[in-house]
CSV table of C-alpha atoms in Angstrom, one decimal:
chain,number,residue,atom,x,y,z
A,1084,MET,CA,22.4,-120.1,142.2
A,1085,PHE,CA,23.6,-119.3,145.7
A,1086,GLY,CA,21.1,-118.5,148.4
A,1087,LEU,CA,17.3,-118.4,148.4
A,1088,ASN,CA,16.5,-117.0,145.0
A,1089,LYS,CA,16.2,-120.3,143.1
A,1090,LEU,CA,13.1,-119.3,141.2
A,1091,ILE,CA,13.8,-121.0,137.9
A,1092,THR,CA,11.6,-123.7,136.4
A,1093,THR,CA,12.9,-127.1,135.5
A,1094,THR,CA,12.7,-126.2,131.8
A,1095,ILE,CA,16.0,-124.3,132.2
A,1096,VAL,CA,19.3,-126.1,132.0
A,1097,LEU,CA,20.7,-126.1,135.5
A,1098,TYR,CA,24.4,-126.5,136.1
A,1099,THR,CA,25.4,-129.1,138.7
A,1100,ALA,CA,27.8,-128.6,141.6
A,1101,THR,CA,30.5,-130.4,139.6
A,1102,VAL,CA,31.1,-127.3,137.6
A,1103,TYR,CA,33.2,-124.8,139.4
A,1104,SER,CA,34.3,-122.1,137.0
A,1105,ILE,CA,33.5,-120.6,133.7
A,1106,GLU,CA,36.0,-121.2,130.9
A,1107,LEU,CA,36.4,-118.2,128.6
A,1108,ASP,CA,38.5,-117.9,125.4
A,1109,ILE,CA,38.2,-114.2,124.5
A,1110,ASN,CA,39.2,-115.0,120.9
A,1111,SER,CA,36.4,-117.6,120.4
A,1112,LYS,CA,32.8,-116.7,119.8
A,1113,ASP,CA,31.7,-120.2,120.7
A,1114,SER,CA,33.5,-119.9,124.0
A,1115,ILE,CA,32.1,-116.4,124.6
A,1116,CYS,CA,28.6,-117.6,123.9
A,1117,ALA,CA,29.0,-120.7,126.1
A,1118,ALA,CA,30.2,-118.5,129.0
A,1119,ALA,CA,27.3,-116.1,128.3
A,1120,LYS,CA,24.8,-118.9,128.5
A,1121,ILE,CA,25.9,-119.9,131.9
A,1122,VAL,CA,25.8,-116.4,133.2
A,1123,SER,CA,22.4,-115.6,131.6
A,1124,ASP,CA,20.9,-118.8,132.9
A,1125,GLY,CA,22.0,-117.5,136.4
A,1126,MET,CA,20.0,-114.3,135.8
A,1127,TRP,CA,16.8,-116.2,135.2
A,1128,ASN,CA,17.2,-117.7,138.7
A,1129,TYR,CA,16.0,-114.3,140.0
A,1130,TYR,CA,13.1,-114.0,137.7
A,1131,GLU,CA,9.6,-113.6,139.2
A,1132,GLY,CA,7.8,-114.5,136.0
A,1133,PHE,CA,8.3,-118.2,136.6
A,1134,ARG,CA,6.8,-118.2,140.1
A,1135,VAL,CA,3.2,-118.9,140.9
A,1136,GLY,CA,1.8,-115.4,141.5
A,1137,GLY,CA,4.9,-113.7,140.3
A,1138,THR,CA,4.9,-110.8,137.9
A,1139,ILE,CA,6.0,-111.4,134.3
A,1140,GLY,CA,9.0,-109.1,133.5
A,1141,MET,CA,10.0,-108.5,137.1
A,1142,PHE,CA,12.9,-109.9,139.2
A,1143,ALA,CA,13.0,-110.8,142.9
A,1144,SER,CA,13.5,-108.1,145.6
A,1145,PRO,CA,15.6,-106.1,146.2
A,1146,ASN,CA,15.7,-105.5,142.5
A,1147,TYR,CA,13.5,-102.8,141.1
A,1148,TRP,CA,11.6,-102.3,137.9
A,1149,TRP,CA,14.5,-100.5,136.2
A,1150,ASN,CA,16.8,-103.4,137.0
A,1151,ALA,CA,14.5,-105.6,134.9
A,1152,GLY,CA,15.0,-103.1,132.0
A,1153,GLU,CA,18.8,-103.7,132.3
A,1154,ALA,CA,18.3,-107.4,132.4
A,1155,PHE,CA,16.1,-107.7,129.3
A,1156,GLY,CA,18.4,-105.5,127.2
A,1157,GLY,CA,21.1,-108.0,128.0
A,1158,PHE,CA,18.9,-111.0,127.2
A,1159,VAL,CA,18.0,-109.4,123.8
A,1160,ASP,CA,21.8,-109.2,123.0
A,1161,TYR,CA,22.5,-112.7,124.2
A,1162,PHE,CA,19.6,-114.1,122.1
A,1163,SER,CA,20.7,-112.1,119.0
A,1164,TYR,CA,24.4,-112.9,119.2
A,1165,CYS,CA,24.3,-116.5,120.5
A,1166,ASP,CA,21.0,-118.2,120.7
A,1167,SER,CA,18.6,-116.9,118.1
A,1168,ASP,CA,17.2,-120.4,117.3
A,1169,ASN,CA,15.9,-120.8,120.9
A,1170,SER,CA,12.2,-120.2,120.6
A,1171,THR,CA,11.6,-120.7,124.3
A,1172,LEU,CA,14.1,-118.0,125.2
A,1173,GLU,CA,12.6,-115.8,122.6
A,1174,LYS,CA,9.2,-116.2,124.2
A,1175,TRP,CA,10.4,-115.4,127.7
A,1176,ILE,CA,12.1,-112.3,126.5
A,1177,TYR,CA,9.2,-111.1,124.4
A,1178,GLU,CA,6.6,-111.7,127.1
A,1179,GLY,CA,8.7,-110.0,129.8
A,1180,MET,CA,9.4,-106.9,127.8
A,1181,TYR,CA,5.9,-106.5,126.4
A,1182,HIS,CA,4.2,-107.2,129.7
A,1183,GLN,CA,5.9,-104.2,131.3
A,1184,ALA,CA,4.9,-101.7,128.5
A,1185,GLY,CA,2.0,-100.2,130.5
A,1186,ASP,CA,-1.5,-99.4,129.3
A,1187,ASN,CA,-0.3,-96.6,127.0
A,1188,TYR,CA,2.7,-98.6,125.7
A,1189,ASN,CA,5.2,-96.0,126.9
A,1190,TYR,CA,6.8,-97.9,129.8
A,1191,ILE,CA,5.0,-96.0,132.5
A,1192,PRO,CA,3.0,-98.9,134.0
A,1193,SER,CA,0.6,-97.7,136.8
A,1194,ASN,CA,1.9,-100.3,139.3
A,1195,GLN,CA,5.3,-98.6,139.3
A,1196,SER,CA,4.0,-95.1,140.2
A,1197,THR,CA,5.7,-95.2,143.6
A,1198,THR,CA,9.2,-95.9,142.3
A,1199,GLU,CA,9.5,-95.1,138.6
A,1200,GLY,CA,11.7,-92.1,137.6
A,1201,ASN,CA,12.8,-90.7,134.3
A,1202,ASP,CA,16.0,-92.7,134.5
A,1203,ASP,CA,14.0,-95.9,135.0
A,1204,GLN,CA,11.9,-95.3,132.0
A,1205,GLY,CA,15.0,-94.4,130.1
A,1206,VAL,CA,16.8,-97.6,130.9
A,1207,TRP,CA,13.8,-99.5,129.6
A,1208,GLY,CA,14.0,-97.3,126.5
A,1209,MET,CA,17.6,-98.5,126.0
A,1210,ALA,CA,16.3,-102.1,126.3
A,1211,ILE,CA,13.6,-101.5,123.7
A,1212,MET,CA,16.1,-99.9,121.4
A,1213,GLU,CA,18.1,-103.1,121.7
A,1214,ALA,CA,15.0,-105.0,120.4
A,1215,VAL,CA,14.6,-102.4,117.6
A,1216,GLU,CA,18.2,-102.5,116.4
A,1217,ARG,CA,18.5,-106.3,116.7
A,1218,ASN,CA,15.2,-106.9,114.7
A,1219,PHE,CA,13.8,-108.8,117.7
A,1220,THR,CA,10.3,-110.3,117.2
A,1221,ASN,CA,7.9,-107.4,117.0
A,1222,PRO,CA,4.4,-107.3,118.7
A,1223,GLU,CA,1.5,-107.3,116.3
A,1224,SER,CA,0.5,-103.9,117.6
A,1225,HIS,CA,2.7,-101.1,119.0
A,1226,SER,CA,6.0,-102.2,117.5
A,1227,TRP,CA,9.2,-101.9,119.6
A,1228,LEU,CA,10.0,-98.8,117.5
A,1229,GLU,CA,6.7,-97.2,118.3
A,1230,MET,CA,7.2,-97.9,122.0
A,1231,ALA,CA,10.7,-96.4,121.9
A,1232,GLN,CA,9.3,-93.3,120.2
A,1233,ALA,CA,6.6,-93.1,122.9
A,1234,ILE,CA,9.3,-93.3,125.6
A,1235,PHE,CA,11.2,-90.6,123.9
A,1236,ASN,CA,8.2,-88.3,123.4
A,1237,THR,CA,7.0,-88.6,127.0
A,1238,MET,CA,10.4,-88.0,128.4
A,1239,ASP,CA,11.0,-85.1,126.1
A,1240,ALA,CA,7.7,-83.6,127.2
A,1241,ARG,CA,8.9,-83.3,130.8
A,1242,TRP,CA,11.8,-81.0,129.9
A,1243,ASP,CA,11.6,-78.4,132.7
A,1244,THR,CA,12.7,-74.9,131.8
A,1245,GLU,CA,11.2,-73.4,134.9
A,1246,HIS,CA,14.1,-74.6,137.1
A,1247,CYS,CA,17.8,-74.6,136.3
A,1248,GLY,CA,17.1,-73.4,132.8
A,1249,GLY,CA,16.1,-76.9,131.6
A,1250,GLY,CA,16.7,-80.5,132.2
A,1251,LEU,CA,14.8,-83.5,133.3
A,1252,ARG,CA,14.0,-84.1,137.0
A,1253,TRP,CA,15.0,-87.4,138.6
A,1254,GLN,CA,11.4,-88.4,139.3
A,1255,ILE,CA,8.3,-88.3,137.1
A,1256,PHE,CA,5.7,-88.0,139.8
A,1257,THR,CA,5.6,-85.2,142.3
A,1258,TRP,CA,5.0,-87.4,145.4
A,1259,ASN,CA,8.2,-89.4,144.9
A,1260,SER,CA,11.4,-88.5,146.8
A,1261,GLY,CA,13.9,-86.9,144.5
A,1262,TYR,CA,11.4,-84.9,142.4
A,1263,ASN,CA,13.4,-81.7,143.1
A,1264,TYR,CA,16.6,-83.3,141.9
A,1265,LYS,CA,17.8,-83.1,138.4
A,1266,ASN,CA,20.1,-86.0,137.7
A,1267,THR,CA,22.5,-86.7,134.9
A,1268,ILE,CA,21.4,-90.2,134.2
A,1269,SER,CA,17.8,-89.2,133.4
A,1270,ASN,CA,19.1,-86.5,131.0
A,1271,GLY,CA,21.7,-89.0,129.6
A,1272,CYS,CA,19.0,-91.5,128.8
A,1273,LEU,CA,17.0,-88.9,126.9
A,1274,PHE,CA,20.1,-87.9,125.0
A,1275,HIS,CA,21.0,-91.5,124.3
A,1276,ILE,CA,17.5,-92.5,123.1
A,1277,ALA,CA,17.3,-89.4,120.9
A,1278,ALA,CA,20.7,-90.3,119.3
A,1279,ARG,CA,19.7,-93.9,118.6
A,1280,LEU,CA,16.3,-93.0,117.1
A,1281,ALA,CA,18.0,-90.4,114.9
A,1282,ARG,CA,20.3,-93.0,113.6
A,1283,TYR,CA,17.8,-95.8,113.3
A,1284,THR,CA,15.1,-93.8,111.5
A,1285,GLY,CA,17.5,-91.6,109.6
A,1286,ASN,CA,15.3,-88.6,110.6
A,1287,GLU,CA,17.8,-86.2,112.2
A,1288,SER,CA,15.3,-83.3,112.4
A,1289,ALA,CA,13.0,-85.3,114.7
A,1290,TYR,CA,15.6,-86.2,117.3
A,1291,LEU,CA,18.9,-84.3,116.9
A,1292,PRO,CA,17.6,-81.0,118.3
A,1293,THR,CA,16.7,-82.8,121.6
A,1294,ALA,CA,20.2,-84.5,121.8
A,1295,GLU,CA,21.9,-81.1,121.2
A,1296,ARG,CA,19.6,-79.4,123.8
A,1297,VAL,CA,20.5,-82.0,126.5
A,1298,TRP,CA,24.3,-81.8,125.8
A,1299,ASP,CA,24.3,-78.0,125.8
A,1300,TRP,CA,22.2,-77.8,129.1
A,1301,MET,CA,24.6,-80.3,130.7
A,1302,GLU,CA,27.5,-78.1,130.0
A,1303,GLU,CA,25.6,-74.9,131.1
A,1304,VAL,CA,24.9,-76.3,134.5
A,1305,ASN,CA,28.3,-77.9,134.8
A,1306,PHE,CA,27.1,-81.4,135.1
A,1307,LEU,CA,29.5,-82.1,132.3
A,1308,THR,CA,32.7,-80.2,132.4
A,1309,GLU,CA,36.5,-80.5,131.9
A,1310,GLU,CA,38.9,-81.1,134.8
A,1311,THR,CA,42.2,-79.4,135.2
A,1312,ASN,CA,43.9,-82.5,133.9
A,1313,GLY,CA,42.0,-82.2,130.6
A,1314,LYS,CA,39.7,-85.2,131.3
A,1315,LEU,CA,36.0,-84.8,130.8
A,1316,ARG,CA,34.0,-85.2,134.1
A,1317,ILE,CA,30.3,-86.1,134.4
A,1318,TYR,CA,28.7,-85.3,137.7
A,1319,ASP,CA,25.6,-86.9,139.3
A,1320,GLY,CA,23.2,-84.0,139.4
A,1321,ALA,CA,21.9,-81.2,141.7
A,1322,ASN,CA,18.8,-79.9,143.5
A,1323,ILE,CA,16.7,-77.3,141.9
A,1324,GLU,CA,16.5,-75.2,145.2
A,1325,GLU,CA,20.0,-73.9,144.5
A,1326,ASN,CA,19.3,-73.6,140.8
A,1327,CYS,CA,21.4,-76.7,140.2
A,1328,THR,CA,24.6,-74.9,141.4
A,1329,ASP,CA,25.4,-77.3,144.3
A,1330,VAL,CA,26.5,-80.2,142.1
A,1331,THR,CA,26.8,-83.7,143.6
A,1332,ASP,CA,30.4,-84.9,143.0
A,1333,LEU,CA,29.8,-88.5,142.2
A,1334,ARG,CA,30.7,-90.4,139.1
A,1335,TRP,CA,28.9,-93.6,137.9
A,1336,SER,CA,30.0,-95.8,135.0
A,1337,TYR,CA,26.6,-96.2,133.4
A,1338,THR,CA,26.2,-92.4,133.2
A,1339,TYR,CA,29.5,-92.1,131.2
A,1340,GLY,CA,28.4,-95.0,129.1
A,1341,VAL,CA,25.0,-93.6,128.0
A,1342,PHE,CA,26.6,-90.3,127.0
A,1343,MET,CA,29.6,-92.0,125.3
A,1344,THR,CA,27.4,-94.2,123.1
A,1345,GLY,CA,24.9,-91.4,122.4
A,1346,CYS,CA,27.8,-89.3,121.0
A,1347,ALA,CA,28.9,-92.3,118.9
A,1348,TYR,CA,25.4,-92.7,117.4
A,1349,LEU,CA,25.3,-89.0,116.6
A,1350,TYR,CA,28.6,-89.1,114.9
A,1351,ASN,CA,27.5,-92.1,112.9
A,1352,VAL,CA,24.3,-90.4,111.6
A,1353,THR,CA,25.6,-86.9,111.2
A,1354,GLY,CA,29.3,-87.3,110.3
A,1355,ASP,CA,30.0,-84.3,112.5
A,1356,GLU,CA,33.5,-84.6,113.9
A,1357,THR,CA,32.4,-82.8,117.1
A,1358,TRP,CA,30.5,-85.9,118.2
A,1359,LYS,CA,33.5,-88.1,117.4
A,1360,PHE,CA,35.7,-85.9,119.5
A,1361,ARG,CA,33.2,-86.0,122.4
A,1362,THR,CA,33.0,-89.7,122.2
A,1363,GLN,CA,36.7,-90.0,122.5
A,1364,GLU,CA,36.8,-87.6,125.4
A,1365,ILE,CA,34.3,-89.8,127.3
A,1366,VAL,CA,36.1,-93.0,126.4
A,1367,GLU,CA,39.4,-91.6,127.7
A,1368,ALA,CA,37.8,-90.4,130.9
A,1369,SER,CA,36.0,-93.7,131.4
A,1370,THR,CA,39.0,-95.9,130.9
A,1371,ALA,CA,41.0,-93.6,133.3
A,1372,TYR,CA,38.5,-93.8,136.1
A,1373,PHE,CA,36.4,-97.0,135.9
A,1374,PHE,CA,39.2,-99.5,135.5
A,1375,ASN,CA,41.6,-100.7,138.2
A,1376,SER,CA,44.8,-98.8,137.5
A,1377,THR,CA,46.9,-101.9,138.3
A,1378,ASN,CA,45.2,-104.6,136.2
A,1379,GLN,CA,42.8,-102.7,133.9
A,1380,VAL,CA,39.8,-104.6,135.2
A,1381,MET,CA,36.5,-102.7,135.2
A,1382,GLN,CA,35.1,-101.6,138.6
A,1383,GLU,CA,32.5,-99.1,140.0
A,1384,THR,CA,35.3,-96.9,141.3
A,1385,THR,CA,33.1,-94.5,143.3
A,1386,CYS,CA,31.9,-97.3,145.7
A,1387,LEU,CA,33.7,-100.6,145.1
A,1388,PRO,CA,37.1,-100.0,146.8
A,1389,SER,CA,35.3,-99.1,150.0
A,1390,LYS,CA,32.9,-102.0,149.5
A,1391,ARG,CA,29.9,-99.7,149.8
A,1392,CYS,CA,28.1,-100.3,146.5
A,1393,ASN,CA,24.4,-100.7,147.0
A,1394,ASN,CA,22.2,-103.1,145.0
A,1395,ASP,CA,21.7,-100.5,142.2
A,1396,GLN,CA,25.3,-99.5,141.9
A,1397,ARG,CA,26.4,-103.2,141.7
A,1398,SER,CA,24.5,-103.4,138.3
A,1399,PHE,CA,25.9,-100.2,136.7
A,1400,ARG,CA,28.7,-102.0,134.9
A,1401,SER,CA,26.1,-103.9,132.9
A,1402,LEU,CA,25.0,-100.8,131.0
A,1403,PHE,CA,28.6,-99.5,130.9
A,1404,SER,CA,29.9,-102.6,129.3
A,1405,ARG,CA,27.1,-102.7,126.7
A,1406,CYS,CA,27.8,-99.1,125.9
A,1407,LEU,CA,31.5,-99.7,125.4
A,1408,GLY,CA,30.8,-102.6,123.1
A,1409,LEU,CA,28.4,-100.5,121.0
A,1410,THR,CA,30.8,-97.6,120.9
A,1411,MET,CA,33.6,-99.6,119.4
A,1412,VAL,CA,31.5,-101.2,116.7
A,1413,ILE,CA,29.8,-97.9,115.8
A,1414,ILE,CA,33.1,-96.1,115.6
A,1415,PRO,CA,35.7,-98.8,114.7
A,1416,ASP,CA,38.5,-96.2,115.1
A,1417,PHE,CA,38.1,-96.5,118.8
A,1418,GLU,CA,38.2,-100.3,119.0
A,1419,ASP,CA,41.9,-100.4,119.8
A,1420,MET,CA,41.2,-98.0,122.7
A,1421,ILE,CA,38.4,-100.0,124.1
A,1422,ARG,CA,38.8,-103.7,123.4
A,1423,PRO,CA,41.9,-104.4,125.6
A,1424,TYR,CA,39.9,-103.1,128.6
A,1425,LEU,CA,36.9,-105.2,127.7
A,1426,GLU,CA,39.0,-108.4,127.1
A,1427,THR,CA,40.8,-108.0,130.5
A,1428,SER,CA,37.5,-107.3,132.3
A,1429,ALA,CA,35.6,-110.2,130.6
A,1430,ALA,CA,38.3,-112.7,131.5
A,1431,ALA,CA,38.3,-111.3,135.1
A,1432,ALA,CA,34.5,-111.4,135.3
A,1433,ALA,CA,34.4,-115.0,134.0
A,1434,GLN,CA,36.9,-116.2,136.6
A,1435,SER,CA,34.8,-114.5,139.3
A,1436,CYS,CA,31.8,-116.7,138.3
A,1437,SER,CA,33.1,-119.5,140.4
A,1438,GLY,CA,31.0,-119.2,143.6
A,1439,GLY,CA,27.7,-120.3,145.1
A,1440,SER,CA,26.3,-123.8,145.4
A,1441,ASP,CA,26.4,-124.2,141.6
A,1442,GLY,CA,30.0,-123.2,141.3
A,1443,VAL,CA,29.3,-120.6,138.6
A,1444,THR,CA,27.7,-117.7,140.5
A,1445,CYS,CA,29.3,-114.4,139.6
A,1446,GLY,CA,30.9,-112.0,142.0
A,1447,GLU,CA,31.2,-108.2,142.3
A,1448,ASN,CA,35.0,-107.6,142.6
A,1449,TRP,CA,36.5,-109.0,139.4
A,1450,SER,CA,40.0,-108.1,140.5
A,1451,VAL,CA,40.2,-110.7,143.3
A,1452,SER,CA,41.0,-114.3,142.6
A,1453,GLY,CA,37.8,-116.3,142.2
A,1454,TRP,CA,34.4,-115.4,143.8
A,1455,ASP,CA,34.3,-112.7,146.4
A,1456,GLY,CA,31.2,-114.0,148.1
A,1457,VAL,CA,28.9,-111.2,146.7
A,1458,TYR,CA,26.0,-112.3,144.5
A,1459,GLY,CA,22.8,-111.0,142.9
A,1460,LEU,CA,21.2,-110.0,139.7
A,1461,GLY,CA,23.5,-107.1,139.3
A,1462,GLU,CA,26.6,-109.3,139.4
A,1463,GLN,CA,25.1,-111.7,136.8
A,1464,MET,CA,24.1,-108.8,134.5
A,1465,SER,CA,27.4,-107.1,134.7
A,1466,ALA,CA,29.3,-110.3,133.9
A,1467,LEU,CA,27.0,-111.1,131.0
A,1468,GLU,CA,27.3,-107.7,129.4
A,1469,VAL,CA,31.1,-107.5,129.6
A,1470,ILE,CA,31.4,-110.9,128.1
A,1471,LEU,CA,29.0,-110.2,125.3
A,1472,SER,CA,30.7,-106.9,124.6
A,1473,LEU,CA,33.5,-108.9,123.0
A,1474,ILE,CA,31.2,-110.0,120.2
A,1475,ALA,CA,29.0,-106.9,119.9
A,1476,GLU,CA,27.5,-106.4,116.5
A,1477,LYS,CA,26.8,-103.1,114.7
A,1478,PRO,CA,23.2,-102.2,115.2
A,1479,ILE,CA,20.9,-102.1,112.2
A,1480,SER,CA,18.8,-99.2,111.0
A,1481,VAL,CA,15.9,-98.7,108.6
A,1482,GLU,CA,18.5,-98.0,105.9
A,1483,THR,CA,20.2,-101.4,106.6
A,1484,GLY,CA,17.1,-103.6,106.8
A,1485,GLY,CA,15.4,-102.7,110.0
A,1486,THR,CA,11.6,-102.6,110.2
A,1487,ASN,CA,10.0,-99.2,110.0
A,1488,ARG,CA,6.7,-99.5,111.8
A,1489,THR,CA,7.1,-96.0,113.1
A,1490,ASN,CA,4.8,-93.5,114.9
A,1491,TYR,CA,6.5,-90.1,115.4
A,1492,ALA,CA,3.5,-89.0,117.6
A,1493,ALA,CA,3.6,-92.1,119.8
A,1494,GLY,CA,2.9,-91.2,123.5
A,1495,THR,CA,1.4,-87.8,122.5
A,1496,ASP,CA,-1.6,-89.1,120.5
A,1497,THR,CA,-3.8,-90.0,123.5
A,1498,GLU,CA,-7.1,-88.5,124.4
A,1499,ASP,CA,-5.5,-86.3,127.0
A,1500,THR,CA,-2.5,-84.6,125.3
A,1501,THR,CA,-2.0,-82.2,128.2
A,1502,ASN,CA,-0.7,-84.8,130.6
A,1503,LYS,CA,1.6,-87.2,128.9
A,1504,ASN,CA,2.0,-89.2,132.1
A,1505,LYS,CA,-1.7,-89.5,133.2
A,1506,ILE,CA,-2.3,-92.7,135.1
A,1507,ASP,CA,-4.8,-93.7,137.7
A,1508,ILE,CA,-3.4,-93.4,141.2
A,1509,THR,CA,-5.1,-95.0,144.1
A,1510,GLY,CA,-5.0,-93.9,147.8
A,1511,LYS,CA,-3.0,-97.0,148.4
A,1512,ASP,CA,-0.4,-95.9,145.8
A,1513,ARG,CA,0.0,-92.5,147.5
A,1514,ALA,CA,0.3,-94.0,150.9
A,1515,GLY,CA,3.0,-96.4,149.7
A,1516,ALA,CA,4.8,-93.5,148.0
A,1517,GLY,CA,4.7,-91.6,151.3
A,1518,VAL,CA,6.3,-94.5,153.2
A,1519,LEU,CA,8.9,-95.0,150.5
A,1520,THR,CA,9.7,-91.3,150.5
A,1521,ALA,CA,10.4,-91.4,154.2
A,1522,VAL,CA,12.7,-94.4,153.9
A,1523,VAL,CA,14.6,-92.9,151.0
A,1524,LEU,CA,15.0,-89.5,152.7
A,1525,ALA,CA,16.5,-91.3,155.7
A,1526,VAL,CA,19.0,-93.1,153.5
A,1527,LEU,CA,19.9,-90.0,151.7
A,1528,LEU,CA,20.4,-87.9,154.9
A,1529,GLY,CA,22.4,-90.7,156.4
A,1530,GLY,CA,24.7,-91.4,153.5
A,1531,GLY,CA,24.5,-88.2,151.5
A,1532,ILE,CA,24.5,-90.1,148.2
A,1533,TRP,CA,21.8,-89.7,145.5
A,1534,MET,CA,21.3,-92.7,143.3
A,1535,VAL,CA,18.9,-94.4,141.0
A,1536,PHE,CA,16.1,-96.0,143.0
């Protein structure tokens, strides 16, 4: 990899400087998997878990805990589609995901109390659902399914009807900046996880009401609305002080993705044509906005053309790509709408992976010829997911052979049922949160853009 983030151990296959591009045949699974291997190996270069004193399951700064959730979801897919006989890779993924579960196995680890928001926990929930639906090696205690249910239950318990008539706040903890902001991605993650659990378990009554409640609330507060051109528009969120009426007009690809795929899962489990129609609406809105109008290459349109994407935003296409791939295999009727965009984008992403000292480091702007000089975990994740989306497989369920080590009360069956998020916070944690809050507020006031932190 390019730069100072060469954290990988010698047990990983490293690519020499004689390799200066990634070859990709979009019609060949072998070629797709070969390209995905190069890109995923590049992701491990940022991994802290291989370093002496590093944290298992975490990636080098400036990446945050939620970025690790993105990464491990992609690793699960790569392992499942391409490299399921690799016991070493299996061990790395298993250890990284399980280590971050937290003391209560609900992905609220105490050492993330100064940064973790509802969206962060939700992104990890999506990764854990990848493990569930790919039948990835289960822990002996607290199966992936139980942990996904704990994530769902603790998120659902935070539904706040006191402000804006409902919705999840951005932050979990009161001392973190953004606690008074209700953002779409947090609510989208709850919607998405509810939909996947409904389909996987077959128990609609346990999860469908939450998904419906989230969708209805999103429409009520106009976070999700129809534009004059008939296209669905999904906004970023709003502060509770104005009763969520002053909506932030920003669109992000991963937000569209999590709602799109959530709708697809709900159609698959319920057969309700309303959810199919909503899926199509979001697919059409997504392809109209998040792809370059000239060459149909995926881009984070809100920030990429102005070259102002921050570290978080540079990774959003990873989840967006995964969601597009899942949507077209869950509802095959939409494959003709989606696949051409993914094929064009995967080819463009692969050719961008031609930079750095190894010659295969991936870039941010896939529309330019070759590498654009930008690199990081987000660039690697996004390239990996869009390439893997070409060979996405239909997720399994209990009905189709998935394991059923379930616990519908997970996350609520602790000694203290009144506080689903109870963790021990030290004075040092609170001080750190105070400093972090000051920094984040300065950024927000200066740029006026709310984002996942």
